[in-house]
PDB file of C-alpha atoms in Angstrom:
ATOM      1  CA  UNK T   4      16.644 -18.696  -0.934  1.00 65.00           C
ATOM      2  CA  UNK T   5      14.635 -15.512  -0.343  1.00 84.00           C
ATOM      3  CA  UNK T   6      12.073 -16.101  -3.228  1.00 91.00           C
ATOM      4  CA  UNK T   7       9.000 -14.177  -3.552  1.00 95.00           C
ATOM      5  CA  UNK T   8       6.317 -14.984  -6.008  1.00 96.00           C
ATOM      6  CA  UNK T   9       3.224 -13.094  -7.343  1.00 97.00           C
ATOM      7  CA  UNK T  10       0.217 -14.197  -9.132  1.00 97.00           C
ATOM      8  CA  UNK T  11      -1.000 -13.483 -11.609  1.00 97.00           C
ATOM      9  CA  UNK T  12       1.910 -11.955 -13.573  1.00 96.00           C
ATOM     10  CA  UNK T  13      -0.507 -10.303 -16.012  1.00 97.00           C
ATOM     11  CA  UNK T  14      -4.161  -9.541 -15.676  1.00 97.00           C
ATOM     12  CA  UNK T  15      -6.679  -7.583 -17.790  1.00 97.00           C
ATOM     13  CA  UNK T  16      -9.952  -6.723 -16.405  1.00 96.00           C
ATOM     14  CA  UNK T  17     -12.960  -4.497 -17.316  1.00 96.00           C
ATOM     15  CA  UNK T  18     -13.511  -1.162 -15.569  1.00 97.00           C
ATOM     16  CA  UNK T  19     -15.588  -1.654 -12.411  1.00 97.00           C
ATOM     17  CA  UNK T  20     -14.507  -5.009 -11.556  1.00 97.00           C
ATOM     18  CA  UNK T  21     -12.109  -6.066  -8.641  1.00 97.00           C
ATOM     19  CA  UNK T  22      -8.768  -7.807  -9.063  1.00 97.00           C
ATOM     20  CA  UNK T  23      -6.831  -9.766  -6.547  1.00 97.00           C
ATOM     21  CA  UNK T  24      -3.109 -10.138  -6.567  1.00 97.00           C
ATOM     22  CA  UNK T  25      -1.308 -12.577  -4.501  1.00 97.00           C
ATOM     23  CA  UNK T  26       2.141 -12.242  -3.039  1.00 96.00           C
ATOM     24  CA  UNK T  27       3.926 -15.236  -1.328  1.00 95.00           C
ATOM     25  CA  UNK T  28       7.239 -15.832   0.421  1.00 93.00           C
ATOM     26  CA  UNK T  29       8.286 -19.259  -0.690  1.00 93.00           C
ATOM     27  CA  UNK T  30      11.190 -20.182   1.421  1.00 88.00           C
ATOM     28  CA  UNK T  31      11.001 -17.712   4.411  1.00 87.00           C
ATOM     29  CA  UNK T  32       8.484 -16.206   6.840  1.00 88.00           C
ATOM     30  CA  UNK T  33       7.787 -12.657   5.899  1.00 88.00           C
ATOM     31  CA  UNK T  34       6.837 -10.647   9.024  1.00 85.00           C
ATOM     32  CA  UNK T  35       6.377  -7.490   6.756  1.00 90.00           C
ATOM     33  CA  UNK T  36       5.290  -7.163   3.258  1.00 93.00           C
ATOM     34  CA  UNK T  37       5.119  -4.201   1.175  1.00 94.00           C
ATOM     35  CA  UNK T  38       3.173  -3.235  -1.992  1.00 96.00           C
ATOM     36  CA  UNK T  39       4.557  -0.886  -4.630  1.00 96.00           C
ATOM     37  CA  UNK T  40       3.249   0.625  -7.726  1.00 96.00           C
ATOM     38  CA  UNK T  41       5.589   1.403 -10.667  1.00 94.00           C
ATOM     39  CA  UNK T  42       4.749   3.523 -13.728  1.00 90.00           C
ATOM     40  CA  UNK T  43       6.633   3.131 -16.989  1.00 87.00           C
ATOM     41  CA  UNK T  44      10.286   4.346 -16.598  1.00 86.00           C
ATOM     42  CA  UNK T  45       9.679   5.498 -13.102  1.00 89.00           C
ATOM     43  CA  UNK T  46      10.797   4.577  -9.686  1.00 91.00           C
ATOM     44  CA  UNK T  47       8.889   2.422  -7.241  1.00 92.00           C
ATOM     45  CA  UNK T  48       6.138   4.212  -5.310  1.00 93.00           C
ATOM     46  CA  UNK T  49       5.332   2.511  -1.870  1.00 93.00           C
ATOM     47  CA  UNK T  50       1.649   2.132  -1.510  1.00 96.00           C
ATOM     48  CA  UNK T  51       1.369   0.276   1.966  1.00 95.00           C
ATOM     49  CA  UNK T  52       3.214  -1.724   4.533  1.00 92.00           C
ATOM     50  CA  UNK T  53       1.620  -4.748   6.126  1.00 90.00           C
ATOM     51  CA  UNK T  54       2.542  -6.764   9.112  1.00 86.00           C
ATOM     52  CA  UNK T  55       1.197 -10.318   9.613  1.00 82.00           C
ATOM     53  CA  UNK T  56      -2.024 -10.173  11.477  1.00 80.00           C
ATOM     54  CA  UNK T  57      -2.472  -6.519  11.661  1.00 84.00           C
ATOM     55  CA  UNK T  58      -4.011  -3.745   9.489  1.00 87.00           C
ATOM     56  CA  UNK T  59      -1.871  -2.342   6.691  1.00 92.00           C
ATOM     57  CA  UNK T  60      -0.305   1.129   6.946  1.00 93.00           C
ATOM     58  CA  UNK T  61      -1.030   3.042   3.868  1.00 95.00           C
ATOM     59  CA  UNK T  62       1.149   5.905   2.426  1.00 93.00           C
ATOM     60  CA  UNK T  63      -0.263   9.358   2.077  1.00 93.00           C
ATOM     61  CA  UNK T  64      -2.576   9.674  -0.995  1.00 93.00           C
ATOM     62  CA  UNK T  65      -3.287   5.941  -1.345  1.00 95.00           C
ATOM     63  CA  UNK T  66      -6.919   5.062  -0.812  1.00 94.00           C
ATOM     64  CA  UNK T  67      -7.281   2.301   1.481  1.00 92.00           C
ATOM     65  CA  UNK T  68     -10.854   1.481   0.523  1.00 94.00           C
ATOM     66  CA  UNK T  69      -9.833   1.058  -3.060  1.00 96.00           C
ATOM     67  CA  UNK T  70      -6.562  -0.969  -2.527  1.00 97.00           C
ATOM     68  CA  UNK T  71      -7.383  -3.582   0.034  1.00 96.00           C
ATOM     69  CA  UNK T  72      -4.438  -5.344   1.597  1.00 94.00           C
ATOM     70  CA  UNK T  73      -4.588  -8.503   3.667  1.00 91.00           C
ATOM     71  CA  UNK T  74      -1.650 -10.171   5.284  1.00 88.00           C
ATOM     72  CA  UNK T  75      -3.330 -13.088   6.957  1.00 82.00           C
ATOM     73  CA  UNK T  76      -0.245 -15.388   7.209  1.00 89.00           C
ATOM     74  CA  UNK T  77       3.581 -15.169   7.406  1.00 89.00           C
ATOM     75  CA  UNK T  78       3.794 -16.295   3.751  1.00 92.00           C
ATOM     76  CA  UNK T  79       0.992 -14.586   2.037  1.00 93.00           C
ATOM     77  CA  UNK T  80      -0.292 -11.110   1.466  1.00 94.00           C
ATOM     78  CA  UNK T  81      -2.972 -10.003  -1.059  1.00 95.00           C
ATOM     79  CA  UNK T  82      -3.689  -6.717  -2.761  1.00 97.00           C
ATOM     80  CA  UNK T  83      -7.270  -6.247  -4.153  1.00 97.00           C
ATOM     81  CA  UNK T  84      -7.925  -3.351  -6.488  1.00 97.00           C
ATOM     82  CA  UNK T  85     -11.669  -2.701  -6.112  1.00 97.00           C
ATOM     83  CA  UNK T  86     -13.831  -1.076  -8.768  1.00 96.00           C
ATOM     84  CA  UNK T  87     -10.790  -0.752 -10.955  1.00 96.00           C
ATOM     85  CA  UNK T  88     -10.685   2.013 -13.492  1.00 96.00           C
ATOM     86  CA  UNK T  89      -8.131   2.590 -16.429  1.00 96.00           C
ATOM     87  CA  UNK T  90      -6.078   4.850 -14.348  1.00 95.00           C
ATOM     88  CA  UNK T  91      -5.371   1.966 -12.036  1.00 96.00           C
ATOM     89  CA  UNK T  92      -3.444   0.212 -14.859  1.00 96.00           C
ATOM     90  CA  UNK T  93       0.063  -0.154 -13.605  1.00 96.00           C
ATOM     91  CA  UNK T  94       2.802  -2.476 -12.672  1.00 96.00           C
ATOM     92  CA  UNK T  95       2.333  -3.737  -9.032  1.00 97.00           C
ATOM     93  CA  UNK T  96       5.206  -5.235  -7.139  1.00 97.00           C
ATOM     94  CA  UNK T  97       5.308  -6.804  -3.731  1.00 96.00           C
ATOM     95  CA  UNK T  98       8.358  -7.260  -1.487  1.00 95.00           C
ATOM     96  CA  UNK T  99       8.872  -9.260   1.636  1.00 93.00           C
ATOM     97  CA  UNK T 100      11.088  -8.958   4.691  1.00 89.00           C
ATOM     98  CA  UNK T 101      12.038 -11.636   7.021  1.00 81.00           C
ATOM     99  CA  UNK T 102      12.007 -11.100  10.807  1.00 65.00           C
ATOM    100  CA  UNK T 103      11.350  -7.910  12.664  1.00 54.00           C
ATOM    101  CA  UNK T 104      12.617  -4.562  11.361  1.00 49.00           C
ATOM    102  CA  UNK T 105      15.248  -4.654  14.206  1.00 50.00           C
ATOM    103  CA  UNK T 106      16.850  -7.806  12.921  1.00 55.00           C
ATOM    104  CA  UNK T 107      16.532  -7.824   9.142  1.00 65.00           C
ATOM    105  CA  UNK T 108      17.059  -5.091   6.699  1.00 73.00           C
ATOM    106  CA  UNK T 109      16.772  -6.874   3.349  1.00 82.00           C
ATOM    107  CA  UNK T 110      13.697  -6.675   1.188  1.00 87.00           C
ATOM    108  CA  UNK T 111      13.098  -9.339  -1.535  1.00 91.00           C
ATOM    109  CA  UNK T 112      10.900  -8.297  -4.414  1.00 94.00           C
ATOM    110  CA  UNK T 113       8.366 -10.377  -6.347  1.00 96.00           C
ATOM    111  CA  UNK T 114       8.300 -10.522 -10.229  1.00 96.00           C
ATOM    112  CA  UNK T 115       5.474  -7.936 -10.442  1.00 96.00           C
ATOM    113  CA  UNK T 116       1.903  -8.012 -11.844  1.00 97.00           C
ATOM    114  CA  UNK T 117       0.941  -6.103 -14.926  1.00 96.00           C
ATOM    115  CA  UNK T 118      -2.622  -4.814 -14.411  1.00 97.00           C
ATOM    116  CA  UNK T 119      -4.478  -3.391 -17.472  1.00 97.00           C
ATOM    117  CA  UNK T 120      -8.068  -2.048 -16.924  1.00 97.00           C
ATOM    118  CA  UNK T 121     -10.028  -1.655 -20.089  1.00 96.00           C
TER     119      UNK T 121
ATOM    120  CA  UNK A   6      11.649  12.765   5.210  1.00 82.00           C
ATOM    121  CA  UNK A   7      14.458  11.132   3.175  1.00 87.00           C
ATOM    122  CA  UNK A   8      15.385  12.285  -0.269  1.00 92.00           C
ATOM    123  CA  UNK A   9      17.598  10.110  -2.468  1.00 96.00           C
ATOM    124  CA  UNK A  10      18.985  11.654  -5.667  1.00 96.00           C
ATOM    125  CA  UNK A  11      20.476   9.275  -8.266  1.00 97.00           C
ATOM    126  CA  UNK A  12      22.670  10.093 -11.274  1.00 97.00           C
ATOM    127  CA  UNK A  13      22.896   9.648 -14.271  1.00 97.00           C
ATOM    128  CA  UNK A  14      19.471   8.605 -15.407  1.00 96.00           C
ATOM    129  CA  UNK A  15      20.978   6.920 -18.395  1.00 97.00           C
ATOM    130  CA  UNK A  16      24.312   5.398 -18.844  1.00 98.00           C
ATOM    131  CA  UNK A  17      25.707   3.802 -22.083  1.00 98.00           C
ATOM    132  CA  UNK A  18      28.986   1.924 -22.020  1.00 98.00           C
ATOM    133  CA  UNK A  19      30.915  -0.472 -24.199  1.00 98.00           C
ATOM    134  CA  UNK A  20      31.278  -4.066 -23.157  1.00 97.00           C
ATOM    135  CA  UNK A  21      34.285  -4.404 -20.899  1.00 97.00           C
ATOM    136  CA  UNK A  22      34.112  -0.787 -19.591  1.00 97.00           C
ATOM    137  CA  UNK A  23      33.295   0.112 -16.091  1.00 98.00           C
ATOM    138  CA  UNK A  24      30.081   1.842 -14.996  1.00 98.00           C
ATOM    139  CA  UNK A  25      29.511   4.057 -11.927  1.00 98.00           C
ATOM    140  CA  UNK A  26      26.165   5.167 -10.684  1.00 98.00           C
ATOM    141  CA  UNK A  27      25.992   7.722  -7.730  1.00 98.00           C
ATOM    142  CA  UNK A  28      23.466   8.476  -5.258  1.00 98.00           C
ATOM    143  CA  UNK A  29      23.071  11.216  -2.478  1.00 97.00           C
ATOM    144  CA  UNK A  30      20.869  11.075   0.486  1.00 97.00           C
ATOM    145  CA  UNK A  31      19.528  13.710   2.745  1.00 96.00           C
ATOM    146  CA  UNK A  32      18.826  12.099   6.198  1.00 94.00           C
ATOM    147  CA  UNK A  33      22.060  11.605   8.232  1.00 93.00           C
ATOM    148  CA  UNK A  34      20.297   8.935  10.227  1.00 92.00           C
ATOM    149  CA  UNK A  35      20.004   6.501   7.267  1.00 93.00           C
ATOM    150  CA  UNK A  36      22.270   3.546   7.850  1.00 92.00           C
ATOM    151  CA  UNK A  37      21.354   0.877   5.236  1.00 92.00           C
ATOM    152  CA  UNK A  38      21.943   1.356   1.527  1.00 95.00           C
ATOM    153  CA  UNK A  39      20.791  -1.452  -1.008  1.00 94.00           C
ATOM    154  CA  UNK A  40      21.138  -1.454  -4.692  1.00 97.00           C
ATOM    155  CA  UNK A  41      18.658  -3.140  -6.864  1.00 96.00           C
ATOM    156  CA  UNK A  42      18.770  -4.398 -10.501  1.00 97.00           C
ATOM    157  CA  UNK A  43      15.483  -4.370 -12.474  1.00 96.00           C
ATOM    158  CA  UNK A  44      15.194  -6.057 -15.743  1.00 95.00           C
ATOM    159  CA  UNK A  45      12.404  -5.178 -18.220  1.00 91.00           C
ATOM    160  CA  UNK A  46       9.031  -6.601 -17.005  1.00 90.00           C
ATOM    161  CA  UNK A  47      10.396  -8.022 -13.778  1.00 92.00           C
ATOM    162  CA  UNK A  48      10.628  -6.967 -10.189  1.00 93.00           C
ATOM    163  CA  UNK A  49      13.823  -5.490  -8.669  1.00 94.00           C
ATOM    164  CA  UNK A  50      16.608  -7.870  -7.548  1.00 93.00           C
ATOM    165  CA  UNK A  51      18.774  -6.918  -4.618  1.00 92.00           C
ATOM    166  CA  UNK A  52      22.422  -7.158  -6.007  1.00 95.00           C
ATOM    167  CA  UNK A  53      24.461  -5.605  -3.106  1.00 95.00           C
ATOM    168  CA  UNK A  54      23.980  -3.558   0.041  1.00 93.00           C
ATOM    169  CA  UNK A  55      25.940  -1.750   2.570  1.00 93.00           C
ATOM    170  CA  UNK A  56      25.542  -0.581   6.120  1.00 90.00           C
ATOM    171  CA  UNK A  57      26.799   2.654   7.564  1.00 87.00           C
ATOM    172  CA  UNK A  58      29.511   0.983   9.571  1.00 85.00           C
ATOM    173  CA  UNK A  59      31.327  -0.102   6.416  1.00 83.00           C
ATOM    174  CA  UNK A  60      32.945   2.181   3.810  1.00 91.00           C
ATOM    175  CA  UNK A  61      33.129  -0.263   0.845  1.00 94.00           C
ATOM    176  CA  UNK A  62      31.908  -3.689  -0.026  1.00 94.00           C
ATOM    177  CA  UNK A  63      32.654  -5.838  -3.052  1.00 96.00           C
ATOM    178  CA  UNK A  64      30.929  -9.014  -4.750  1.00 94.00           C
ATOM    179  CA  UNK A  65      32.834 -10.117  -7.777  1.00 96.00           C
ATOM    180  CA  UNK A  66      32.461  -7.368 -10.495  1.00 97.00           C
ATOM    181  CA  UNK A  67      30.265  -5.180  -8.397  1.00 98.00           C
ATOM    182  CA  UNK A  68      31.228  -2.849  -5.565  1.00 98.00           C
ATOM    183  CA  UNK A  69      29.453  -0.265  -3.509  1.00 98.00           C
ATOM    184  CA  UNK A  70      31.202   2.670  -1.693  1.00 97.00           C
ATOM    185  CA  UNK A  71      29.732   4.838   1.053  1.00 96.00           C
ATOM    186  CA  UNK A  72      30.775   8.300   2.136  1.00 95.00           C
ATOM    187  CA  UNK A  73      28.720   9.065   5.321  1.00 93.00           C
ATOM    188  CA  UNK A  74      30.188  12.630   5.795  1.00 94.00           C
ATOM    189  CA  UNK A  75      29.262  13.593   2.216  1.00 95.00           C
ATOM    190  CA  UNK A  76      26.063  11.430   2.519  1.00 96.00           C
ATOM    191  CA  UNK A  77      26.654   9.792  -0.891  1.00 95.00           C
ATOM    192  CA  UNK A  78      27.231   6.218  -1.971  1.00 97.00           C
ATOM    193  CA  UNK A  79      28.063   4.648  -5.412  1.00 98.00           C
ATOM    194  CA  UNK A  80      27.795   1.471  -7.295  1.00 98.00           C
ATOM    195  CA  UNK A  81      30.648   0.379  -9.420  1.00 98.00           C
ATOM    196  CA  UNK A  82      30.495  -2.247 -12.011  1.00 98.00           C
ATOM    197  CA  UNK A  83      33.644  -3.483 -13.673  1.00 97.00           C
ATOM    198  CA  UNK A  84      34.041  -5.441 -16.884  1.00 98.00           C
ATOM    199  CA  UNK A  85      30.553  -4.772 -18.014  1.00 98.00           C
ATOM    200  CA  UNK A  86      28.682  -7.307 -19.993  1.00 97.00           C
ATOM    201  CA  UNK A  87      25.499  -7.004 -22.191  1.00 97.00           C
ATOM    202  CA  UNK A  88      23.588  -8.952 -19.470  1.00 96.00           C
ATOM    203  CA  UNK A  89      24.341  -6.118 -17.040  1.00 98.00           C
ATOM    204  CA  UNK A  90      21.956  -3.915 -19.155  1.00 98.00           C
ATOM    205  CA  UNK A  91      18.921  -3.127 -16.789  1.00 97.00           C
ATOM    206  CA  UNK A  92      17.726  -0.296 -14.559  1.00 97.00           C
ATOM    207  CA  UNK A  93      19.553   0.157 -11.363  1.00 98.00           C
ATOM    208  CA  UNK A  94      17.929   1.649  -8.247  1.00 97.00           C
ATOM    209  CA  UNK A  95      19.664   2.928  -5.094  1.00 97.00           C
ATOM    210  CA  UNK A  96      17.832   3.314  -1.802  1.00 96.00           C
ATOM    211  CA  UNK A  97      18.350   4.539   1.594  1.00 95.00           C
ATOM    212  CA  UNK A  98      16.769   3.531   4.926  1.00 91.00           C
ATOM    213  CA  UNK A  99      17.119   3.821   8.610  1.00 87.00           C
ATOM    214  CA  UNK A 100      16.504   1.811  11.657  1.00 76.00           C
ATOM    215  CA  UNK A 101      13.041   1.312  13.176  1.00 71.00           C
ATOM    216  CA  UNK A 102      10.989   0.612   9.960  1.00 74.00           C
ATOM    217  CA  UNK A 103      13.848   0.290   7.517  1.00 80.00           C
ATOM    218  CA  UNK A 104      11.455   1.353   4.810  1.00 86.00           C
ATOM    219  CA  UNK A 105      13.663   2.407   1.848  1.00 90.00           C
ATOM    220  CA  UNK A 106      13.436   5.507  -0.191  1.00 92.00           C
ATOM    221  CA  UNK A 107      14.348   4.834  -3.683  1.00 94.00           C
ATOM    222  CA  UNK A 108      16.228   6.861  -6.237  1.00 95.00           C
ATOM    223  CA  UNK A 109      14.761   7.422  -9.565  1.00 95.00           C
ATOM    224  CA  UNK A 110      16.851   4.752 -11.309  1.00 96.00           C
ATOM    225  CA  UNK A 111      19.569   4.634 -13.901  1.00 97.00           C
ATOM    226  CA  UNK A 112      19.193   2.830 -17.168  1.00 97.00           C
ATOM    227  CA  UNK A 113      22.362   1.156 -17.938  1.00 98.00           C
ATOM    228  CA  UNK A 114      22.895  -0.101 -21.551  1.00 98.00           C
ATOM    229  CA  UNK A 115      25.977  -2.144 -22.327  1.00 98.00           C
ATOM    230  CA  UNK A 116      26.802  -2.275 -25.962  1.00 96.00           C
ATOM    231  CA  UNK A 117      28.483  -5.569 -27.296  1.00 93.00           C
TER     232      UNK A 117
END
């Protein structure tokens, strides 16, 4: 149980284009989903937290107009990198949590998406 | 905000040896401490967690200990195997949002 999938696993796009990454909870309903960015040999950097049906909460320094997050259902969240540039190249990882924050602690991570902007 | 320090950054052991990774946290209100294993090119996987009302938790070859007074917690892996080689992250979070703050990771290398 507690499986989170991401699609695509790898994507290469040209500078200036937009890329959408999907995150799905396969066997549970995810009230809250998180999006992280990870640079090589570094820790996970939280970008934003999204609750189903409401606007995402972005961490300081993360451009919400560049990284669009939608959490339209209890099993799907999407991250769209708009007008991508080479510096956006990174490993993007989502995670999902079941239930409300008062009843569930565990986060389950997706396998990650490697984005390369050329 | 919370600050989590993790040591060592790299740990190299021989197969069969034990491995210990240590973390400290700054916010005394933190009460949930998960540990994640991340293999190359994959997302982190929750391997064990502990809550502040417990001092120790074991699951087969892995165990986690928590010292609330000293604000530190540790991951212990016994009888290490080459497949234990990965990056391990500790994290700390507290009630309300339970959004974790991660340590910087420990690269564990188990030599056969």
